[in-house]
CSV table of C-alpha atoms in Angstrom, one decimal:
chain,number,residue,atom,x,y,z
A,1,MET,CA,9.7,193.8,312.1
A,2,ALA,CA,11.8,196.7,310.8
A,3,GLY,CA,10.9,197.7,307.3
A,4,LEU,CA,7.8,195.6,307.3
A,5,LYS,CA,4.1,197.9,307.3
A,6,GLN,CA,2.2,196.8,310.4
A,7,PRO,CA,-1.6,196.7,310.5
A,8,ALA,CA,-3.4,199.0,312.9
A,9,ASP,CA,-5.6,196.2,314.1
A,10,LYS,CA,-3.5,193.6,316.0
A,11,SER,CA,-7.2,192.2,317.5
A,12,HIS,CA,-6.3,188.4,315.7
A,13,PHE,CA,-3.6,186.5,314.1
A,14,LEU,CA,-4.5,184.1,311.2
A,15,LEU,CA,-2.6,180.6,310.7
A,16,PRO,CA,-0.1,181.2,308.1
A,17,ASP,CA,1.2,178.9,305.3
A,18,LEU,CA,3.5,176.8,307.1
A,19,GLY,CA,5.0,175.4,304.2
A,20,GLU,CA,4.8,175.8,300.4
A,21,GLY,CA,1.0,175.0,299.3
A,22,LEU,CA,0.0,173.9,302.9
A,23,VAL,CA,-3.7,174.1,303.3
A,24,GLU,CA,-4.2,172.8,306.8
A,25,ALA,CA,-2.2,171.9,310.0
A,26,GLU,CA,-2.9,170.1,313.2
A,27,LEU,CA,-2.9,171.7,316.8
A,28,ILE,CA,-0.9,169.9,318.8
A,29,ARG,CA,-0.5,171.8,321.8
A,30,TRP,CA,-0.7,175.4,322.9
A,31,LEU,CA,2.4,176.6,324.7
A,32,VAL,CA,0.6,180.2,325.9
A,33,LYS,CA,-2.8,180.5,327.6
A,34,PRO,CA,-5.5,183.0,328.0
A,35,GLY,CA,-4.4,186.1,329.7
A,36,ASP,CA,-0.7,185.4,329.3
A,37,THR,CA,1.2,188.5,327.8
A,38,VAL,CA,3.6,187.2,324.9
A,39,LYS,CA,6.4,188.9,323.3
A,40,GLU,CA,7.0,189.5,319.4
A,41,SER,CA,8.3,185.9,317.8
A,42,GLN,CA,7.7,184.1,321.4
A,43,ALA,CA,6.0,180.4,320.4
A,44,ILE,CA,2.6,180.4,321.0
A,45,ALA,CA,2.0,177.0,319.6
A,46,GLU,CA,3.2,173.9,318.4
A,47,MET,CA,1.4,172.7,314.9
A,48,GLN,CA,2.2,169.3,312.9
A,49,THR,CA,2.0,169.6,309.2
A,50,ASP,CA,2.4,166.9,306.7
A,51,LYS,CA,6.2,167.1,307.1
A,52,ALA,CA,7.3,168.3,310.6
A,53,LEU,CA,6.3,169.4,313.7
A,54,VAL,CA,6.5,173.4,313.5
A,55,GLU,CA,6.3,175.9,316.5
A,56,VAL,CA,4.3,179.1,315.9
A,57,PRO,CA,5.4,182.5,316.7
A,58,SER,CA,3.5,185.5,317.9
A,59,PRO,CA,3.7,188.1,315.0
A,60,TRP,CA,3.7,190.9,317.6
A,61,ALA,CA,3.6,191.5,321.3
A,62,GLY,CA,0.3,191.5,323.0
A,63,THR,CA,-1.9,189.9,325.8
A,64,ILE,CA,-3.8,186.8,324.6
A,65,THR,CA,-7.5,186.6,325.1
A,66,GLU,CA,-8.7,183.8,323.0
A,67,LEU,CA,-7.2,180.6,321.9
A,68,CYS,CA,-9.1,179.3,318.8
A,69,GLY,CA,-8.9,175.3,319.1
A,70,LYS,CA,-8.1,172.6,321.2
A,71,ASP,CA,-5.3,169.7,321.4
A,72,GLY,CA,-5.8,167.6,317.9
A,73,ASP,CA,-7.9,170.2,315.8
A,74,ILE,CA,-7.1,170.7,312.4
A,75,ILE,CA,-6.8,174.4,311.6
A,76,LYS,CA,-7.3,175.6,308.2
A,77,VAL,CA,-4.6,178.3,306.8
A,78,ALA,CA,-6.0,181.4,307.2
A,79,ALA,CA,-8.4,181.0,310.0
A,80,VAL,CA,-8.2,182.9,313.3
A,81,LEU,CA,-5.4,181.0,315.6
A,82,VAL,CA,-5.5,183.3,318.4
A,83,ARG,CA,-7.3,186.8,319.6
A,84,TYR,CA,-5.4,189.2,321.5
A,85,ALA,CA,-6.8,192.4,323.6
A,86,PRO,CA,-6.7,196.0,322.1
A,87,GLN,CA,-3.9,198.1,322.7
A,88,GLY,CA,-4.7,200.1,325.9
A,89,ALA,CA,-7.4,197.7,326.9
A,90,LYS,CA,-7.8,195.4,329.8
A,91,ALA,CA,-7.3,191.6,328.6
A,92,THR,CA,-10.2,189.4,329.3
A,93,ALA,CA,-9.6,185.6,328.9
A,94,VAL,CA,-12.0,183.9,326.8
A,95,THR,CA,-11.7,180.3,326.0
A,96,SER,CA,-12.5,178.8,322.6
A,97,GLU,CA,-15.1,176.7,324.1
A,98,ALA,CA,-16.8,179.8,325.3
A,99,LYS,CA,-16.8,181.2,321.7
A,100,PRO,CA,-16.7,178.5,319.4
A,101,SER,CA,-18.1,180.6,316.4
A,102,ALA,CA,-15.8,183.4,316.6
A,103,CYS,CA,-12.7,181.1,315.9
A,104,LEU,CA,-14.1,179.5,313.0
A,105,SER,CA,-14.1,182.7,310.8
A,106,SER,CA,-11.6,182.8,308.0
A,107,GLN,CA,-9.1,185.4,306.5
A,108,ALA,CA,-11.8,186.6,304.2
A,109,ALA,CA,-14.6,186.5,306.8
A,110,ALA,CA,-12.2,188.7,309.3
A,111,GLY,CA,-13.1,191.6,306.6
A,112,ALA,CA,-9.9,193.2,306.4
A,113,SER,CA,-9.7,196.5,304.0
A,114,GLU,CA,-7.4,196.5,301.1
A,115,ASP,CA,-5.6,199.2,303.0
A,116,GLN,CA,-5.2,197.6,306.6
A,117,GLY,CA,-4.5,194.2,304.8
A,118,THR,CA,-3.5,190.9,307.5
A,119,VAL,CA,-0.6,190.3,308.7
A,120,VAL,CA,0.8,186.5,308.3
A,121,GLY,CA,3.9,185.0,310.2
A,122,SER,CA,6.4,182.9,308.7
A,123,MET,CA,8.1,180.4,310.3
A,124,ALA,CA,11.2,182.2,310.0
A,125,GLY,CA,10.1,184.4,312.5
A,126,THR,CA,9.3,187.2,309.7
A,127,LEU,CA,6.2,188.8,309.3
A,128,GLU,CA,4.5,190.3,305.6
A,129,VAL,CA,1.1,192.2,305.2
A,130,ALA,CA,-0.4,190.1,303.0
A,131,SER,CA,-3.2,192.3,301.5
A,132,ARG,CA,-3.6,189.8,298.7
A,133,PHE,CA,-5.5,187.6,301.0
A,134,ALA,CA,-8.1,190.9,301.8
A,135,ARG,CA,-11.5,190.4,301.0
A,136,LYS,CA,-12.2,192.5,297.7
A,137,ALA,CA,-15.5,191.4,295.5
A,138,GLU,CA,-13.4,192.5,292.2
A,139,GLU,CA,-11.1,189.7,292.6
A,140,HIS,CA,-13.9,187.5,291.5
A,141,ALA,CA,-15.2,189.1,288.9
A,142,PRO,CA,-17.2,187.4,286.4
A,143,ASN,CA,-15.4,188.3,283.4
A,144,LYS,CA,-12.5,186.1,284.1
A,145,ALA,CA,-11.6,184.4,280.9
A,146,PRO,CA,-12.0,180.7,281.1
A,147,GLY,CA,-9.0,178.3,281.2
A,148,LYS,CA,-7.4,175.7,283.5
A,149,SER,CA,-5.9,177.2,286.6
A,150,LEU,CA,-2.8,176.2,288.9
A,151,ALA,CA,-3.6,174.6,292.2
A,152,THR,CA,-2.3,171.9,294.0
A,153,PRO,CA,-4.4,168.5,294.4
A,154,ALA,CA,-5.2,169.7,297.9
A,155,VAL,CA,-6.5,172.8,296.7
A,156,ARG,CA,-8.5,171.3,294.0
A,157,ARG,CA,-9.9,168.7,296.6
A,158,ILE,CA,-11.4,171.6,298.6
A,159,ALA,CA,-12.9,173.3,295.8
A,160,LYS,CA,-14.4,170.0,295.0
A,161,GLU,CA,-15.5,169.3,298.0
A,162,LEU,CA,-17.3,173.1,298.0
A,163,ALA,CA,-18.8,172.1,294.7
A,164,ILE,CA,-16.6,175.3,292.9
A,165,ASP,CA,-15.3,175.4,290.0
A,166,ILE,CA,-11.9,176.3,290.7
A,167,ASN,CA,-11.2,177.5,286.9
A,168,ARG,CA,-13.2,180.6,287.8
A,169,VAL,CA,-11.1,181.5,291.2
A,170,ASP,CA,-8.5,184.1,290.5
A,171,GLY,CA,-5.1,182.7,291.9
A,172,THR,CA,-3.2,185.0,294.0
A,173,GLY,CA,-0.3,182.8,294.8
A,174,ARG,CA,3.1,182.0,293.7
A,175,GLY,CA,2.9,182.0,289.6
A,176,GLY,CA,-0.7,182.7,289.8
A,177,ARG,CA,-1.6,179.5,291.7
A,178,VAL,CA,-4.8,179.3,293.5
A,179,THR,CA,-4.6,178.8,297.1
A,180,ALA,CA,-6.9,177.4,299.8
A,181,THR,CA,-7.6,180.8,301.0
A,182,ASP,CA,-9.0,182.0,297.1
A,183,VAL,CA,-11.0,179.2,297.1
A,184,ALA,CA,-12.6,179.8,300.8
A,185,SER,CA,-12.9,183.5,299.7
A,186,PHE,CA,-14.5,182.6,296.5
A,187,ALA,CA,-17.0,180.5,298.2
A,188,GLN,CA,-18.0,183.0,300.9
A,189,SER,CA,-18.2,186.0,298.2
A,190,ALA,CA,-22.3,186.4,297.5
A,191,ALA,CA,-21.4,189.0,295.2
A,192,GLY,CA,-18.8,186.5,293.0
A,193,SER,CA,-21.1,183.7,293.0
A,194,ALA,CA,-24.3,185.8,292.0
A,195,ALA,CA,-22.3,187.7,289.3
A,196,SER,CA,-21.2,184.8,287.9
A,197,GLY,CA,-24.3,182.5,287.9
A,198,PHE,CA,-22.7,179.8,289.7
A,199,ALA,CA,-25.1,178.4,292.1
A,200,ALA,CA,-23.3,176.7,295.3
A,201,ARG,CA,-24.5,173.0,295.5
A,202,ALA,CA,-24.2,171.2,298.7
A,203,VAL,CA,-21.6,168.9,299.5
A,204,PRO,CA,-22.7,165.4,299.1
A,205,VAL,CA,-22.7,163.4,302.7
A,206,PRO,CA,-20.3,160.6,302.9
A,207,SER,CA,-21.9,157.4,303.4
A,208,PRO,CA,-21.9,156.5,307.5
A,209,LEU,CA,-19.2,154.3,308.7
A,210,PRO,CA,-19.9,150.8,309.9
A,211,PRO,CA,-20.1,150.5,313.4
A,212,VAL,CA,-17.2,149.9,315.6
A,213,ASP,CA,-17.7,147.2,318.4
A,214,LYS,CA,-16.6,148.8,321.6
A,215,ASP,CA,-16.6,146.0,324.0
A,216,GLY,CA,-13.5,145.2,325.4
A,217,VAL,CA,-11.5,148.6,324.5
A,218,SER,CA,-8.2,148.4,327.0
A,219,GLN,CA,-6.8,152.0,326.0
A,220,ARG,CA,-8.1,155.0,323.5
A,221,ILE,CA,-5.4,156.3,321.5
A,222,PRO,CA,-6.2,159.7,319.7
A,223,PHE,CA,-5.7,159.4,315.8
A,224,ARG,CA,-3.6,162.7,315.4
A,225,GLY,CA,-0.3,164.0,314.9
A,226,VAL,CA,2.3,162.3,312.8
A,227,ARG,CA,0.2,159.0,312.7
A,228,ARG,CA,-2.7,160.8,311.2
A,229,LYS,CA,-0.1,162.7,308.5
A,230,ILE,CA,1.3,158.8,307.9
A,231,ALA,CA,-2.3,157.3,307.7
A,232,GLU,CA,-3.3,160.5,305.3
A,233,ALA,CA,-0.2,160.2,303.1
A,234,LEU,CA,-0.6,156.5,303.0
A,235,ALA,CA,-3.9,156.4,301.7
A,236,ARG,CA,-3.3,159.5,299.1
A,237,SER,CA,-0.7,157.1,298.0
A,238,VAL,CA,-2.7,153.9,297.7
A,239,GLN,CA,-5.6,155.8,296.0
A,240,THR,CA,-3.9,157.7,293.4
A,241,ALA,CA,-0.3,155.6,292.6
A,242,VAL,CA,-1.2,152.0,291.1
A,243,HIS,CA,1.5,149.9,293.3
A,244,PHE,CA,3.4,146.8,292.0
A,245,THR,CA,6.3,145.0,294.0
A,246,ALA,CA,9.2,143.2,292.5
A,247,VAL,CA,11.5,140.9,295.1
A,248,ASP,CA,14.9,139.7,294.6
A,249,GLU,CA,18.3,139.0,296.4
A,250,ALA,CA,21.8,140.2,296.1
A,251,ASP,CA,25.0,138.3,297.4
A,252,ILE,CA,26.6,141.0,299.3
A,253,THR,CA,29.5,138.8,300.7
A,254,ALA,CA,32.2,140.9,299.1
A,255,LEU,CA,30.5,144.1,299.8
A,256,ASP,CA,30.3,143.4,303.5
A,257,ALA,CA,33.9,142.8,303.2
A,258,LYS,CA,34.3,146.2,302.0
A,259,ARG,CA,32.2,147.6,304.9
A,260,ARG,CA,34.0,146.1,307.6
A,261,GLU,CA,37.3,147.3,305.7
A,262,TYR,CA,35.9,150.8,305.8
A,263,SER,CA,34.7,150.4,309.3
A,264,ARG,CA,38.1,149.8,310.4
A,265,VAL,CA,39.5,153.0,308.4
A,266,ILE,CA,37.5,155.3,310.0
A,267,GLY,CA,37.3,154.2,313.6
A,268,GLU,CA,33.2,153.4,313.8
A,269,LYS,CA,31.0,150.9,312.5
A,270,LEU,CA,29.1,151.7,309.2
A,271,SER,CA,26.0,149.8,308.3
A,272,THR,CA,25.4,148.2,304.9
A,273,LEU,CA,22.6,151.0,304.2
A,274,PRO,CA,24.9,153.6,302.9
A,275,PHE,CA,26.4,151.4,300.0
A,276,VAL,CA,23.0,150.3,299.0
A,277,MET,CA,22.2,154.1,298.9
A,278,LEU,CA,25.1,154.1,296.7
A,279,ALA,CA,24.2,151.5,294.5
A,280,VAL,CA,20.6,152.9,294.2
A,281,CYS,CA,21.9,156.4,293.3
A,282,ARG,CA,24.3,154.5,290.2
A,283,ALA,CA,21.2,152.6,289.1
A,284,LEU,CA,18.9,155.9,289.2
A,285,ARG,CA,21.4,157.4,286.5
A,286,ALA,CA,21.1,154.8,284.1
A,287,PHE,CA,17.3,154.6,284.7
A,288,PRO,CA,16.1,157.8,285.1
A,289,SER,CA,12.5,156.9,285.1
A,290,LEU,CA,12.2,156.0,288.6
A,291,ASN,CA,14.1,159.1,289.9
A,292,ALA,CA,10.7,161.0,289.5
A,293,ASN,CA,7.9,162.7,290.7
A,294,VAL,CA,4.3,162.6,289.3
A,295,ASP,CA,2.1,166.1,289.3
A,296,ASP,CA,-1.4,164.7,288.7
A,297,ALA,CA,-2.8,167.9,289.0
A,298,ALA,CA,-0.9,169.2,285.7
A,299,ASN,CA,-0.7,165.4,284.2
A,300,GLU,CA,2.9,165.3,284.2
A,301,ILE,CA,5.7,163.3,285.1
A,302,LEU,CA,8.7,165.0,286.4
A,303,ILE,CA,11.8,163.6,285.7
A,304,LYS,CA,14.4,164.6,288.5
A,305,GLY,CA,18.2,165.7,287.6
A,306,VAL,CA,19.2,165.4,291.1
A,307,ILE,CA,18.9,162.5,293.3
A,308,ASN,CA,17.5,163.2,296.6
A,309,LEU,CA,17.0,160.1,298.6
A,310,GLY,CA,14.3,159.9,301.3
A,311,VAL,CA,14.8,157.6,304.0
A,312,ALA,CA,12.0,156.0,306.3
A,313,VAL,CA,12.7,156.3,309.9
A,314,ASP,CA,10.8,154.6,312.8
A,315,THR,CA,10.2,157.3,315.9
A,316,PRO,CA,8.1,156.9,318.9
A,317,SER,CA,5.5,158.8,317.0
A,318,GLY,CA,5.7,157.6,313.8
A,319,LEU,CA,7.1,156.7,310.5
A,320,MET,CA,9.2,159.6,309.0
A,321,VAL,CA,10.7,160.1,305.9
A,322,PRO,CA,13.9,162.9,306.2
A,323,VAL,CA,15.6,163.6,302.9
A,324,ILE,CA,19.6,163.3,302.1
A,325,ARG,CA,19.6,165.8,299.2
A,326,ASP,CA,22.6,165.1,296.3
A,327,ALA,CA,23.1,161.5,297.9
A,328,ASP,CA,24.8,160.3,294.7
A,329,ARG,CA,27.6,163.2,295.7
A,330,LYS,CA,28.2,161.4,299.2
A,331,SER,CA,30.6,159.2,300.2
A,332,PRO,CA,29.4,156.3,302.5
A,333,LEU,CA,30.7,157.6,305.3
A,334,GLU,CA,29.0,160.9,304.8
A,335,LEU,CA,25.7,159.1,303.7
A,336,GLY,CA,26.3,157.3,307.1
A,337,THR,CA,26.6,160.4,309.0
A,338,ALA,CA,23.3,162.2,307.4
A,339,ILE,CA,21.3,159.1,308.3
A,340,LYS,CA,22.2,159.3,311.9
A,341,THR,CA,21.9,163.2,312.5
A,342,LEU,CA,18.2,162.9,310.4
A,343,ALA,CA,17.5,160.1,312.4
A,344,SER,CA,18.3,161.9,315.7
A,345,LYS,CA,16.3,164.9,314.5
A,346,CYS,CA,13.2,162.7,313.7
A,347,LYS,CA,13.0,161.1,317.0
A,348,ASP,CA,13.7,164.4,319.0
A,349,ARG,CA,11.1,166.2,316.8
A,350,SER,CA,13.4,168.8,315.9
A,351,ILE,CA,13.6,168.0,311.8
A,352,THR,CA,12.3,170.9,309.9
A,353,ARG,CA,9.9,170.5,306.9
A,354,GLU,CA,12.4,171.3,304.2
A,355,GLU,CA,14.5,168.3,305.5
A,356,SER,CA,11.7,166.2,304.6
A,357,MET,CA,11.1,167.7,301.1
A,358,GLY,CA,12.1,167.2,297.5
A,359,GLY,CA,12.6,163.7,297.7
A,360,THR,CA,13.1,161.6,294.5
A,361,PHE,CA,13.1,158.1,295.4
A,362,THR,CA,12.9,156.7,298.5
A,363,ILE,CA,14.5,153.6,301.0
A,364,SER,CA,13.2,151.7,303.7
A,365,ASN,CA,15.8,149.7,305.8
A,366,VAL,CA,13.0,146.9,307.1
A,367,GLY,CA,16.1,144.9,307.8
A,368,SER,CA,16.9,146.7,311.0
A,369,TYR,CA,14.2,145.1,312.2
A,370,GLY,CA,14.3,141.6,311.2
A,371,GLY,CA,12.2,141.9,308.4
A,372,MET,CA,13.0,140.2,304.9
A,373,PHE,CA,10.8,141.2,301.9
A,374,ALA,CA,8.0,143.8,302.1
A,375,THR,CA,5.3,145.5,299.8
A,376,PRO,CA,6.5,148.8,300.8
A,377,ILE,CA,4.0,151.8,299.7
A,378,ILE,CA,5.3,154.7,297.4
A,379,ASN,CA,6.4,157.9,298.9
A,380,TYR,CA,3.7,159.9,296.8
A,381,PRO,CA,4.3,161.8,294.8
A,382,GLU,CA,7.6,160.0,294.0
A,383,VAL,CA,7.2,156.9,291.9
A,384,ALA,CA,9.2,154.2,293.4
A,385,ILE,CA,10.6,152.8,297.0
A,386,LEU,CA,13.0,150.0,297.9
A,387,ALA,CA,12.8,148.2,300.8
A,388,ALA,CA,16.1,146.4,302.2
A,389,GLY,CA,15.8,143.3,304.1
A,390,ARG,CA,17.9,141.9,306.8
A,391,SER,CA,20.9,140.1,305.5
A,392,ARG,CA,21.3,136.7,306.4
A,393,GLU,CA,24.3,133.8,305.6
A,394,ARG,CA,23.8,131.7,303.2
A,395,VAL,CA,25.0,128.5,301.3
A,396,LEU,CA,25.5,130.1,298.1
A,397,VAL,CA,27.1,128.3,294.8
A,398,LYS,CA,29.3,130.3,292.3
A,399,ASP,CA,31.1,128.1,289.3
A,400,GLY,CA,29.9,124.9,290.8
A,401,LYS,CA,31.3,125.5,294.2
A,402,PHE,CA,29.4,126.0,297.6
A,403,TYR,CA,30.4,128.9,300.1
A,404,ALA,CA,29.0,130.3,302.8
A,405,GLY,CA,27.6,133.8,301.7
A,406,LEU,CA,25.7,137.1,303.0
A,407,VAL,CA,22.3,137.7,301.4
A,408,LEU,CA,20.7,140.7,301.0
A,409,PRO,CA,16.6,140.6,300.4
A,410,LEU,CA,15.3,143.3,298.1
A,411,SER,CA,11.9,144.8,297.8
A,412,ILE,CA,10.8,147.3,295.1
A,413,SER,CA,7.2,148.9,294.9
A,414,CYS,CA,6.7,151.3,291.5
A,415,ASP,CA,3.7,153.2,290.3
A,416,HIS,CA,2.5,151.2,287.2
A,417,ARG,CA,1.7,154.6,285.6
A,418,VAL,CA,4.9,155.5,285.4
A,419,VAL,CA,7.4,152.2,285.6
A,420,ASP,CA,6.8,149.2,283.7
A,421,GLY,CA,7.4,146.1,285.3
A,422,ALA,CA,10.2,144.9,283.0
A,423,GLU,CA,12.1,148.3,283.8
A,424,ALA,CA,11.5,147.8,287.4
A,425,VAL,CA,12.9,144.6,287.0
A,426,ARG,CA,16.2,145.7,284.7
A,427,PHE,CA,16.6,148.8,287.7
A,428,LEU,CA,16.4,146.2,290.5
A,429,ASN,CA,19.0,143.7,288.7
A,430,GLU,CA,21.3,147.0,288.4
A,431,VAL,CA,21.2,147.4,292.0
A,432,ILE,CA,21.9,143.9,292.4
A,433,ARG,CA,24.7,143.8,290.1
A,434,LEU,CA,26.5,146.9,291.6
A,435,LEU,CA,26.0,145.4,295.4
A,436,GLU,CA,27.8,142.4,293.9
A,437,HIS,CA,30.7,144.2,292.6
A,438,PRO,CA,31.4,146.5,295.2
A,439,SER,CA,34.4,148.1,293.7
A,440,GLU,CA,32.5,149.9,290.7
A,441,PHE,CA,30.9,152.2,293.0
A,442,THR,CA,33.1,152.6,296.3
A,443,LYS,CA,36.3,154.0,294.6
């Protein structure tokens, strides 16, 4: 790329950070094979991050000699992804199975010099020389003043598994944050360990899992891709947030009439979901403690000034949660259009990581599949999620008179560490009040 200093050594390419703070990604499939000649920025692999399916571009033109991994492998950031034939040399194809150890080397183990650095590609197709990742003994000097390092929970988990005091690791990330590469380099730096007097301890071996009866198995489905990322996210949420759920119902008879009126005016069918989203936005302004994220690493509750609504979308690959930014500033029609657009992107796997980040509150429309009440799991690090069930006709009573009405079941799950039960119920009551008086928020 123009204006960028290219290193002399282009023999290998390290997996870049495909998103802010990412420490690993799953290899879905290769788009090239050993012996292929690729162009600069040509897609060489599809990888699944915690948010989206992304294509990894080649940082330069060259001939692929080795693919370091197979479909379903979890590749760490800064690990060797592919190897290239030296310029002017004849390429000899090598599979990852033939040289498994070579593919496991990390960026620090590659031995890049400070002058040469290492090239890391970004998903925008640009490149930057990340010499800050080069292995330097002085980066792990023992005289580092003790203090609490900045790091994401994922990086802290890696440090814990490696029995490393993360507060002794120098951070090279944005704002001085400790990255996964910093931890890996520290662990591999014998000089740093010896000088600091830190003795590495063996990582404890987890208890063996109970045996699974294999009798009668009709199909084996690899637990990977979006499904594995969903499992990891849900497990993290359940293990971290303290869940509780409150349920209630809203009489949306008047709202349904308003919805039909909107549909006639715009000439297309509009579902109830955009109106539920608008009511939620109004209620979040009244109860801002539910429009928040929890930063467990910093022990802080982050109340958000913007309302970015996540909407759970069912896809053939599994559940995905795209985010509609500034949802409170949109009309029902704009919300309906945004839902359709993002749902379509989720289903054809064209959704970007940025379109799945920054959520402050999530809504799950379980009613679209016939469900009524639910106990939804919080989209961590958010603190609340609302499930809207299937609306049903019911005989209702008002002012001593019977009438045929439409009832919408609602379920809200909250993180009890942040939201008290009374606060959650008051929030839900405000959502119900707005849904039952649509003229207040549909003007």
